[in-house]
PDB file of C-alpha atoms in Angstrom:
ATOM      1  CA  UNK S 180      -0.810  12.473  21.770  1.00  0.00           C
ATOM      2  CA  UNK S 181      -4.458  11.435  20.810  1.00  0.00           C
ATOM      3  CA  UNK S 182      -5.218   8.076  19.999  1.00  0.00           C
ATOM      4  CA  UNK S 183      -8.586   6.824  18.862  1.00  0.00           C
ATOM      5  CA  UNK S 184     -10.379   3.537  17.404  1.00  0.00           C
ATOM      6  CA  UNK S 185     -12.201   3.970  14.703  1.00  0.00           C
ATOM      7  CA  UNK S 186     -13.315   1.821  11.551  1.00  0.00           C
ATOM      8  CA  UNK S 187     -12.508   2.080   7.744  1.00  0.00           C
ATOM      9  CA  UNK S 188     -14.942   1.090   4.871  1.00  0.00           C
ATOM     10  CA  UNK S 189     -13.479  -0.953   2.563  1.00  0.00           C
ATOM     11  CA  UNK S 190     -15.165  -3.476  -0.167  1.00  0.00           C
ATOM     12  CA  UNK S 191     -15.434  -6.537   1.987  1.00  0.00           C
ATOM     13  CA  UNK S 192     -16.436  -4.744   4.833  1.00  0.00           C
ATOM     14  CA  UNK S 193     -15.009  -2.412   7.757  1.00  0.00           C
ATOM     15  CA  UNK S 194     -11.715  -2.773   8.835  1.00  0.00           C
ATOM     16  CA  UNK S 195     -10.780  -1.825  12.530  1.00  0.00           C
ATOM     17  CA  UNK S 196      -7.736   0.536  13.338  1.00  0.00           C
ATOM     18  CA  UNK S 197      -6.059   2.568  15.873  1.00  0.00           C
ATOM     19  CA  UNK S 198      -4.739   5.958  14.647  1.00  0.00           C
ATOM     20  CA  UNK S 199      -2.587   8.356  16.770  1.00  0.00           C
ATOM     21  CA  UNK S 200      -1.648  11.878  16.085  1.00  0.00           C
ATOM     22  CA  UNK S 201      -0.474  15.040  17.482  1.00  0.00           C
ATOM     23  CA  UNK S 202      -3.350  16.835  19.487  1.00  0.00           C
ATOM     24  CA  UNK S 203      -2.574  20.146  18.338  1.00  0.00           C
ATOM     25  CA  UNK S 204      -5.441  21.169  16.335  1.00  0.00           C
ATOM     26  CA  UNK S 205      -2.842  21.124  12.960  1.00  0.00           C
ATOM     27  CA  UNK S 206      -2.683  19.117   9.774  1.00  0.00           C
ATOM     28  CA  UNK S 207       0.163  16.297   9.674  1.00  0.00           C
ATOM     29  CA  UNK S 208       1.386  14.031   7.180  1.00  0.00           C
ATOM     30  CA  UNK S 209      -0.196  11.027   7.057  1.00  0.00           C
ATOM     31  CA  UNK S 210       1.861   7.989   7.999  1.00  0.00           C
ATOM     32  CA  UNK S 211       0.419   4.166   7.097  1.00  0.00           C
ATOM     33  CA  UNK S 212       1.836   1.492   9.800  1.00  0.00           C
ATOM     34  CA  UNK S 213       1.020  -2.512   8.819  1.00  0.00           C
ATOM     35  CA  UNK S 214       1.165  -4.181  11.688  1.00  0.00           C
ATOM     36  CA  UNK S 215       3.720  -6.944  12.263  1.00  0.00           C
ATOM     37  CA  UNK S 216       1.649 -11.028  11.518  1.00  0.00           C
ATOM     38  CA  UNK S 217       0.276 -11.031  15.651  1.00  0.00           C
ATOM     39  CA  UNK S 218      -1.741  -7.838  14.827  1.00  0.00           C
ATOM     40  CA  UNK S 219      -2.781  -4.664  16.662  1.00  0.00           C
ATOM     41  CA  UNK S 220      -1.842  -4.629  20.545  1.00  0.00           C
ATOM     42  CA  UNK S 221      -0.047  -2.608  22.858  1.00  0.00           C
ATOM     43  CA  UNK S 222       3.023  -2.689  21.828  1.00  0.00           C
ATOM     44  CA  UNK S 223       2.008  -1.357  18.268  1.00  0.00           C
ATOM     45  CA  UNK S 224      -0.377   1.160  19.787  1.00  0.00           C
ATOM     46  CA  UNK S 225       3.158   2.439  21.651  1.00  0.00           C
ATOM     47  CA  UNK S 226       5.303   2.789  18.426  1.00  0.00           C
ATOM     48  CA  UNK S 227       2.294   4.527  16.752  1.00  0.00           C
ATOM     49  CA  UNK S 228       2.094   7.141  19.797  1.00  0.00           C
ATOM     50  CA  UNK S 229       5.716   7.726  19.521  1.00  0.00           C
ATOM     51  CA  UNK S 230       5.746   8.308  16.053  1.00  0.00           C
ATOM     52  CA  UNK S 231       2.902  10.358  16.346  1.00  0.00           C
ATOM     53  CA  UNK S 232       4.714  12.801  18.847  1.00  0.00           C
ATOM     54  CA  UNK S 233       7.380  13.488  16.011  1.00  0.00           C
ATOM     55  CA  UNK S 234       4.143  14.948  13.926  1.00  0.00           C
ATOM     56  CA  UNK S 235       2.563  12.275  12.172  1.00  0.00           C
ATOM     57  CA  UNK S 236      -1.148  11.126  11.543  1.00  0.00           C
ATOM     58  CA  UNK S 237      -0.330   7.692  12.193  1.00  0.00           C
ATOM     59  CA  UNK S 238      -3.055   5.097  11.220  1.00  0.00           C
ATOM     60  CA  UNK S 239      -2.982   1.207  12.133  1.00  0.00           C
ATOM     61  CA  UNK S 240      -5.084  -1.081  10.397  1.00  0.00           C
ATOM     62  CA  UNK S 241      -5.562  -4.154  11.607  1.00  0.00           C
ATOM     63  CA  UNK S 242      -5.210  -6.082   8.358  1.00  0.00           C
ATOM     64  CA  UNK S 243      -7.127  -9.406   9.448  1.00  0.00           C
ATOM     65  CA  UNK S 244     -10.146  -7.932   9.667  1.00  0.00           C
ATOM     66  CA  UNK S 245     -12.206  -9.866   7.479  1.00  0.00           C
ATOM     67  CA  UNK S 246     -11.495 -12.908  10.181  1.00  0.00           C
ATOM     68  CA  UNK S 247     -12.963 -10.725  12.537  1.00  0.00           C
ATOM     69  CA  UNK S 248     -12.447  -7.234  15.025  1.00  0.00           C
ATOM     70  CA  UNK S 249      -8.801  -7.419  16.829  1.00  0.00           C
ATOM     71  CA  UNK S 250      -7.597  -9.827  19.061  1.00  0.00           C
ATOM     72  CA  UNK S 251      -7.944 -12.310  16.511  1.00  0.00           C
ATOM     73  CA  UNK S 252      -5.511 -14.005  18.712  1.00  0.00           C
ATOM     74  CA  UNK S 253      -5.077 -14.537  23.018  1.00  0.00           C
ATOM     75  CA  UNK S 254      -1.602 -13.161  23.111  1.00  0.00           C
ATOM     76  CA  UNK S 255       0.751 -13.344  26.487  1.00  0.00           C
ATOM     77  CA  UNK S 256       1.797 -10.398  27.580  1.00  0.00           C
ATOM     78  CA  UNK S 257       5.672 -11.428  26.273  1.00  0.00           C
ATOM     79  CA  UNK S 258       5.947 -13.904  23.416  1.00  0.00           C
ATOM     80  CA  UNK S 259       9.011 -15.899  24.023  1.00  0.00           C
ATOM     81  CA  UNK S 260      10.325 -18.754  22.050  1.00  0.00           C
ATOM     82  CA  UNK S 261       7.955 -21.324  23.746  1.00  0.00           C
ATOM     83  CA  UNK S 262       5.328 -19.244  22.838  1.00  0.00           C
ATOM     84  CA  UNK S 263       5.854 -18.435  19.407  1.00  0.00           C
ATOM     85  CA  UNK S 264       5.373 -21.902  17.437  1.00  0.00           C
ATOM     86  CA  UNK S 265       1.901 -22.280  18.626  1.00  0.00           C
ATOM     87  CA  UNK S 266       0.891 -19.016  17.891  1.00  0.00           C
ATOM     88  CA  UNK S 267       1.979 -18.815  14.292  1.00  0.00           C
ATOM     89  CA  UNK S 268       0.327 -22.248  14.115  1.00  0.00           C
ATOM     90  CA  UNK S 269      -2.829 -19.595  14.345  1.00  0.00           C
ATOM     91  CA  UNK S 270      -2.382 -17.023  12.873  1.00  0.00           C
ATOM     92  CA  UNK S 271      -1.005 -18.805   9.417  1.00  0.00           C
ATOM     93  CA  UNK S 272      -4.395 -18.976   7.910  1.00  0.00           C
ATOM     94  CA  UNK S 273      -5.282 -15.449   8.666  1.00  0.00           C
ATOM     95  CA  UNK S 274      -1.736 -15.051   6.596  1.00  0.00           C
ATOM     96  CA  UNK S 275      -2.545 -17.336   3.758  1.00  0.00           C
ATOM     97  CA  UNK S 276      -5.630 -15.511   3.231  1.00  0.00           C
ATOM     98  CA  UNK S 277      -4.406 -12.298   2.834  1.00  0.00           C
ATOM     99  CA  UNK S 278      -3.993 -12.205  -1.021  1.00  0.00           C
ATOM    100  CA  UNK S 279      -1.899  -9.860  -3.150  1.00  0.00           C
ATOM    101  CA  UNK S 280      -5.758  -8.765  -4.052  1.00  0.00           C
ATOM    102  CA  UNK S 281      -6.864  -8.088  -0.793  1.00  0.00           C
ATOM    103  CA  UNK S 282      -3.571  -5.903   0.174  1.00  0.00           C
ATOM    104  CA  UNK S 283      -4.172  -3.577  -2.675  1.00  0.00           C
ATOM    105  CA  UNK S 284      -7.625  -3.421  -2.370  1.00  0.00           C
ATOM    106  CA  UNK S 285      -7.473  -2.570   1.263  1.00  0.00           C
ATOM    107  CA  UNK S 286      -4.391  -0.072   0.641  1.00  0.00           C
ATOM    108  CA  UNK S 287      -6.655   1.894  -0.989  1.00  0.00           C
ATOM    109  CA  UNK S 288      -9.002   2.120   1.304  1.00  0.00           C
ATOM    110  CA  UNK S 289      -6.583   3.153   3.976  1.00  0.00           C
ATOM    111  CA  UNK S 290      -5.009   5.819   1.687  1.00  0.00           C
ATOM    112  CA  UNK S 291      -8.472   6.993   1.169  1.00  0.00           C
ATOM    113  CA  UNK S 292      -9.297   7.313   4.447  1.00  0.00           C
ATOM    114  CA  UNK S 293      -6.148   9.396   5.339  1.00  0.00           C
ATOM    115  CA  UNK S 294      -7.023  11.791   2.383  1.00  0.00           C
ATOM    116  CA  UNK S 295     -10.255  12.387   3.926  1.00  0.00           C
ATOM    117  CA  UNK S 296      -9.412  12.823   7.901  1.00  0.00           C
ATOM    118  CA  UNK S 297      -9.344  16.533   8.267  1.00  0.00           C
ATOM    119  CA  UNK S 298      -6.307  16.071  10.738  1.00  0.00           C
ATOM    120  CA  UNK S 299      -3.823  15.007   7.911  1.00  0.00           C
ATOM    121  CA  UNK S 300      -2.254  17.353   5.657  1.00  0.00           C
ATOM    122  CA  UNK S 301      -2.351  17.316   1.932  1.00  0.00           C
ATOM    123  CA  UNK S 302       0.716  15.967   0.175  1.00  0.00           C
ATOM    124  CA  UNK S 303       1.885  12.445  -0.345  1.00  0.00           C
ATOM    125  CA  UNK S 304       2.201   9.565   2.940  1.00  0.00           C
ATOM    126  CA  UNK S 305       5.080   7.442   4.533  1.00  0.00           C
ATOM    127  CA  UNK S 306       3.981   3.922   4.416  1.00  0.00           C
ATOM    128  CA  UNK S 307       5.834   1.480   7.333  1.00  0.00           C
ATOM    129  CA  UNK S 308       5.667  -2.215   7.911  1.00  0.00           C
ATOM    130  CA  UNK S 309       6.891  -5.020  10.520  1.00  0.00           C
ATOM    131  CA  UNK S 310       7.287  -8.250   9.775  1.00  0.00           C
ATOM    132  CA  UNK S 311       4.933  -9.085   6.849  1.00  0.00           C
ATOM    133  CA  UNK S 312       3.857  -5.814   6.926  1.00  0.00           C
ATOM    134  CA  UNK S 313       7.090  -4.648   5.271  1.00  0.00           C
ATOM    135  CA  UNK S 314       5.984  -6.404   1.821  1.00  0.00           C
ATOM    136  CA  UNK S 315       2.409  -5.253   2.071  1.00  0.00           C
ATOM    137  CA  UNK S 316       4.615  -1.671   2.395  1.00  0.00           C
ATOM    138  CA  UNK S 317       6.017  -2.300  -1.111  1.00  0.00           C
ATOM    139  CA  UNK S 318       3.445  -3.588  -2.495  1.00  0.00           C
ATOM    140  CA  UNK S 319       1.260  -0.362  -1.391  1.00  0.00           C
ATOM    141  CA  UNK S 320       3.951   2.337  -2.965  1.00  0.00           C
ATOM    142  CA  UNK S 321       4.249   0.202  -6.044  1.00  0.00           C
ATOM    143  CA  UNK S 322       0.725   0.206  -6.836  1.00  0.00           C
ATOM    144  CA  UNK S 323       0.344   3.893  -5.537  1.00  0.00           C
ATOM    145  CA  UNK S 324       3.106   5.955  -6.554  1.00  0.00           C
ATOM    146  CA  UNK S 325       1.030   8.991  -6.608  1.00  0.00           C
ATOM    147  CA  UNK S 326       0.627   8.735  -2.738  1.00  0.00           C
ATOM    148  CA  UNK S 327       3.213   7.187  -1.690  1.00  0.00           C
ATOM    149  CA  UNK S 328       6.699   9.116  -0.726  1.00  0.00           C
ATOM    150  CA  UNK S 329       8.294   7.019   1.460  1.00  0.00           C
ATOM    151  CA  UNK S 330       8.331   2.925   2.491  1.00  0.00           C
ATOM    152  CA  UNK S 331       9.958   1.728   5.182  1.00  0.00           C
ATOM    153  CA  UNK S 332       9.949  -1.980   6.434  1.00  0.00           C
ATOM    154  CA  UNK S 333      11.913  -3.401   9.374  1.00  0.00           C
ATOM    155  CA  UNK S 334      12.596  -7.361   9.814  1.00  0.00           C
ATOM    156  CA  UNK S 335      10.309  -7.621   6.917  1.00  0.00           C
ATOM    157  CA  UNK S 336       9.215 -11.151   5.121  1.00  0.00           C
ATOM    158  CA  UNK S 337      10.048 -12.113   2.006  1.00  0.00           C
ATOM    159  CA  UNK S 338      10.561  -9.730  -0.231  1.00  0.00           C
ATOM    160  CA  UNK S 339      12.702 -12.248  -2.544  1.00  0.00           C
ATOM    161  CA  UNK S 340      11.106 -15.182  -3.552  1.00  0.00           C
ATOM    162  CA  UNK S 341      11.324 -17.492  -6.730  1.00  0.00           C
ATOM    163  CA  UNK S 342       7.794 -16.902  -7.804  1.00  0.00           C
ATOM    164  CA  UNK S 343       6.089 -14.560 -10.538  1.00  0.00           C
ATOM    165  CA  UNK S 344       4.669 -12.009  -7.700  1.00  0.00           C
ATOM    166  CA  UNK S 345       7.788 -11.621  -6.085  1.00  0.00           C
ATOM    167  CA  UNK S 346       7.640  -8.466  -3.640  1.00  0.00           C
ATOM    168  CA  UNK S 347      11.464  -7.018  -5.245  1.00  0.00           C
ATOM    169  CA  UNK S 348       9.780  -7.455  -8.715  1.00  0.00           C
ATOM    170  CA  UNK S 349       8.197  -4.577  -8.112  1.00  0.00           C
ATOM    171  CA  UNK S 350      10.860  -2.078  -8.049  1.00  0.00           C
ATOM    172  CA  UNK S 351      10.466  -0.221 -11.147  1.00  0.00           C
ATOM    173  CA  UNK S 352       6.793   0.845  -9.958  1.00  0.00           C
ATOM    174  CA  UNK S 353       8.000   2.394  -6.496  1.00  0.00           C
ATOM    175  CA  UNK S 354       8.896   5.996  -7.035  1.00  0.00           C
ATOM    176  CA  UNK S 355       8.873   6.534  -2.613  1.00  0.00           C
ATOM    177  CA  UNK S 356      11.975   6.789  -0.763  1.00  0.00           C
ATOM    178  CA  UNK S 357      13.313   3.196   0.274  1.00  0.00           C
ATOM    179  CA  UNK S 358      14.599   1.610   3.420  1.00  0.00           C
ATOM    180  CA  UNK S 359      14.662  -1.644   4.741  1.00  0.00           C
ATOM    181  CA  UNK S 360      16.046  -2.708   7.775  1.00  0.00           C
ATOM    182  CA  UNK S 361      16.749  -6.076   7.670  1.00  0.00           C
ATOM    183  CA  UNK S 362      17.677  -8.378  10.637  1.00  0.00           C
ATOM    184  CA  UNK S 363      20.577 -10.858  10.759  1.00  0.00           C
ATOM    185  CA  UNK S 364      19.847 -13.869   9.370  1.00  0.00           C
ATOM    186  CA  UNK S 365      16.654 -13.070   7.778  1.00  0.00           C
ATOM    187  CA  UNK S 366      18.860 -12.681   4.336  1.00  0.00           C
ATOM    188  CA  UNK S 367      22.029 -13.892   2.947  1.00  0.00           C
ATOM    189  CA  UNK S 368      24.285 -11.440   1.456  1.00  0.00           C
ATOM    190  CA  UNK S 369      23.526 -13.010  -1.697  1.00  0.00           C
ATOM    191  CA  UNK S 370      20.264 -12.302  -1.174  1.00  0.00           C
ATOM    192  CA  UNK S 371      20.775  -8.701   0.170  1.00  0.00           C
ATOM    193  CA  UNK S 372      22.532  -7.972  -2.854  1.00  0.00           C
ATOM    194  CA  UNK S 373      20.137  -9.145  -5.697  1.00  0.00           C
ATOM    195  CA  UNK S 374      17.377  -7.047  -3.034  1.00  0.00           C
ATOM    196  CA  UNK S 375      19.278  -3.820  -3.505  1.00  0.00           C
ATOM    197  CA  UNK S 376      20.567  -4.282  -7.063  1.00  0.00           C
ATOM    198  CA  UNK S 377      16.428  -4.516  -7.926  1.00  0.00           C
ATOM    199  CA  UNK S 378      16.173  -1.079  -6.717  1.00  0.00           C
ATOM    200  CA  UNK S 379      18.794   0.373  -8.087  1.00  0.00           C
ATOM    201  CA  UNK S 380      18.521  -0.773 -11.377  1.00  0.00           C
ATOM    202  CA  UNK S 381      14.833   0.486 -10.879  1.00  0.00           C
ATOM    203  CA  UNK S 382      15.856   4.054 -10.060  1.00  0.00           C
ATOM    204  CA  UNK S 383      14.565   3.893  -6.406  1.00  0.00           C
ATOM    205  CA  UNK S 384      16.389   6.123  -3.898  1.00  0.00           C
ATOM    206  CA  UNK S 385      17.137   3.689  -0.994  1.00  0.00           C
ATOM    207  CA  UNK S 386      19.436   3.379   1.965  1.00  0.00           C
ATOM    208  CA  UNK S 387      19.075  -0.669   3.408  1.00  0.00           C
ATOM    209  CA  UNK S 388      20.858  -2.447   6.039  1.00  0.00           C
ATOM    210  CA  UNK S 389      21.039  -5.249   8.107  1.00  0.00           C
ATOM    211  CA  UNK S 390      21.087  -4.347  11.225  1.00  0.00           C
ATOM    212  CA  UNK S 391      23.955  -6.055  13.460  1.00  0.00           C
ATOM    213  CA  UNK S 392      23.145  -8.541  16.409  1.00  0.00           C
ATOM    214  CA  UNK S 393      19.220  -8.167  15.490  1.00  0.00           C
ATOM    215  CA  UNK S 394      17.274 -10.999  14.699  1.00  0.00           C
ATOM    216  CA  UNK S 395      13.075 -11.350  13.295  1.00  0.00           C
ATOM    217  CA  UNK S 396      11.170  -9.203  15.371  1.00  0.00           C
ATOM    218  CA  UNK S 397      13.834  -6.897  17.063  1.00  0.00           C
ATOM    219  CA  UNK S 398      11.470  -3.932  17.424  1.00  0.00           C
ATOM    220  CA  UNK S 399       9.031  -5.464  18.871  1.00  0.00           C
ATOM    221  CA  UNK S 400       9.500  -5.239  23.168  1.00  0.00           C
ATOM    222  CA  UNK S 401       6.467  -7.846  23.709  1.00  0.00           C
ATOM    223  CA  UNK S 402       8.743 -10.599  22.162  1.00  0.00           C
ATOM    224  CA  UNK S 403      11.698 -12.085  23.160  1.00  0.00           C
ATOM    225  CA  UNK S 404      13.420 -11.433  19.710  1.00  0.00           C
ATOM    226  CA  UNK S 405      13.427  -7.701  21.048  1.00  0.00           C
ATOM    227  CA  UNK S 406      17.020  -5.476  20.365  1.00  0.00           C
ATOM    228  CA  UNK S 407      16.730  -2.135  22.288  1.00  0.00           C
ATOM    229  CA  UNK S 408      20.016  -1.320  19.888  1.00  0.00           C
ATOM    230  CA  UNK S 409      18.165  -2.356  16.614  1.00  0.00           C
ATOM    231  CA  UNK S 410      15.366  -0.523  18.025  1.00  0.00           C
ATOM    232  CA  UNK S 411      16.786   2.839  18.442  1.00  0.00           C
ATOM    233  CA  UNK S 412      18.574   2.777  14.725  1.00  0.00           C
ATOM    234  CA  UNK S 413      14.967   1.253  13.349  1.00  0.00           C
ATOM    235  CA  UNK S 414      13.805   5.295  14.866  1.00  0.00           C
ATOM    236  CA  UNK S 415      17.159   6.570  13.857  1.00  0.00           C
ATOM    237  CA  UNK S 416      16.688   5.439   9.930  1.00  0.00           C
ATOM    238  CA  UNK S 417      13.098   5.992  10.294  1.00  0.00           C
ATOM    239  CA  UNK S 418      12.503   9.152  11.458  1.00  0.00           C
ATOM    240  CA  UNK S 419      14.999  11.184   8.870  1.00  0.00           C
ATOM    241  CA  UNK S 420      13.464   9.303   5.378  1.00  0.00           C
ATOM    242  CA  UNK S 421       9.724  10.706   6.692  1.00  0.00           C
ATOM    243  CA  UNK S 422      11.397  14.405   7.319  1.00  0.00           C
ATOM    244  CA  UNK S 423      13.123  14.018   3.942  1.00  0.00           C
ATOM    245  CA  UNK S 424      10.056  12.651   1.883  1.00  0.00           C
ATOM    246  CA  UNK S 425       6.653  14.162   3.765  1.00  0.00           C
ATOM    247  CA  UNK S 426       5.626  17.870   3.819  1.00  0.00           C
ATOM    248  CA  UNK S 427       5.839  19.194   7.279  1.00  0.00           C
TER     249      UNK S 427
END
């Protein structure tokens, strides 16, 4: 695989990403990753390469970038529970500040960008998200339909909430390809219910779960919420709803 830095022009400014992609001298679909809320680092870089190596153009914005280039934060190399107080402590403003307006503004950007890179192919993108990077994943098909094929989000935030703007709201904008894999304890059933009865009163194809004996964060190995079992059916899940959706 090929990896490279590089920076994206967007309205406010540049934003700095990581892309990784097959080094084959062919076009692949493009492939949108938001990060998870502690940004770009190796871990992400690793789950970009690997998805890459299954034939993606896989680009990684880091989506704090008006705060500054990444590390916005001095992370351990594990983030355990000790840890992990202090650091959202940090990081929350970076999250507050990321408005609805900023997401889609920046979403197309990045979907600009991967129209333009000669290494991706024509045809519509996957879009994936961690953590909080789920929602920004729905909010990007919804308000890009015409690019979007397929959203996936694992241990994602809120995507219920009792206000206007409410990320399931959305629903009957997303024509992409659903899934959300959702960790124990980050819903109630109740909750998982009204989630998928959104989408399928919208229409939208979708195939959610919560994933047993997971809990917020379970893909991600730097943490100590990590579940190599969640992991491997986050890739299993994953992997077949970009075959299905994206152009090969």
């Amino acid at each position: 695989m090929a990896t490279t830095t590089l920076l994206i022009p967007t309205p406010d400014g540049q934003a700095d990403a990581l892309a990784a992609f097959p080094d084959d001298g062919r076009r692949h679909p493009g492939v949108l990753l938001y990060m998870d809320v502690f940004g770009p680092r190796p871990r992400l870089e690793e789950m970009a390469r690997e998805l890459a190596g299954h034939g993606y153009f896989v680009l990684v914005p880091h989506i704090f970038y008006r705060e500054g280039a990444a590390p916005l934060l001095e992370l351990p190399e594990h983030i355990g529970e000790e840890e992990r107080p202090a650091l959202f402590e940090q990081v929350m403003p970076f999250y507050l500040a990321h408005t609805d307006e900023r997401v889609l503004t920046d979403a197309d950007a990045y979907l600009a960008y991967l129209a333009e890179r000669p290494e991706v192919a024509d045809g519509p993108v996957g879009v994936v998200g961690y953590c909080l990077g789920g929602v920004l994943a729905l909010r990007t098909a919804a308000a890009r339909p015409d690019r979007v094929a397929a959203v996936a989000g694992f241990h994602p935030g809120a995507l219920l909430t009792d206000e206007a703007d409410s990320p399931h709201l959305l629903a009957p904008k997303v024509t992409a390809e659903v899934h959300f894999g959702i960790a124990e304890g980050d819903m109630t059933p109740e909750e998982f219910g009204r989630l998928n009865e959104a989408l399928e009163a919208a229409g939208v194809r979708h195939g959610n779960e919560i994933y047993p004996g997971t809990q917020h964060g379970f893909t991600m190995a730097d943490t100590s919420a990590y579940s190599p079992e969640g992991t491997r059916r986050h890739w299993d899940r994953l992997l077949p709803l970009l075959a299905r959706t994206l152009t090969h």
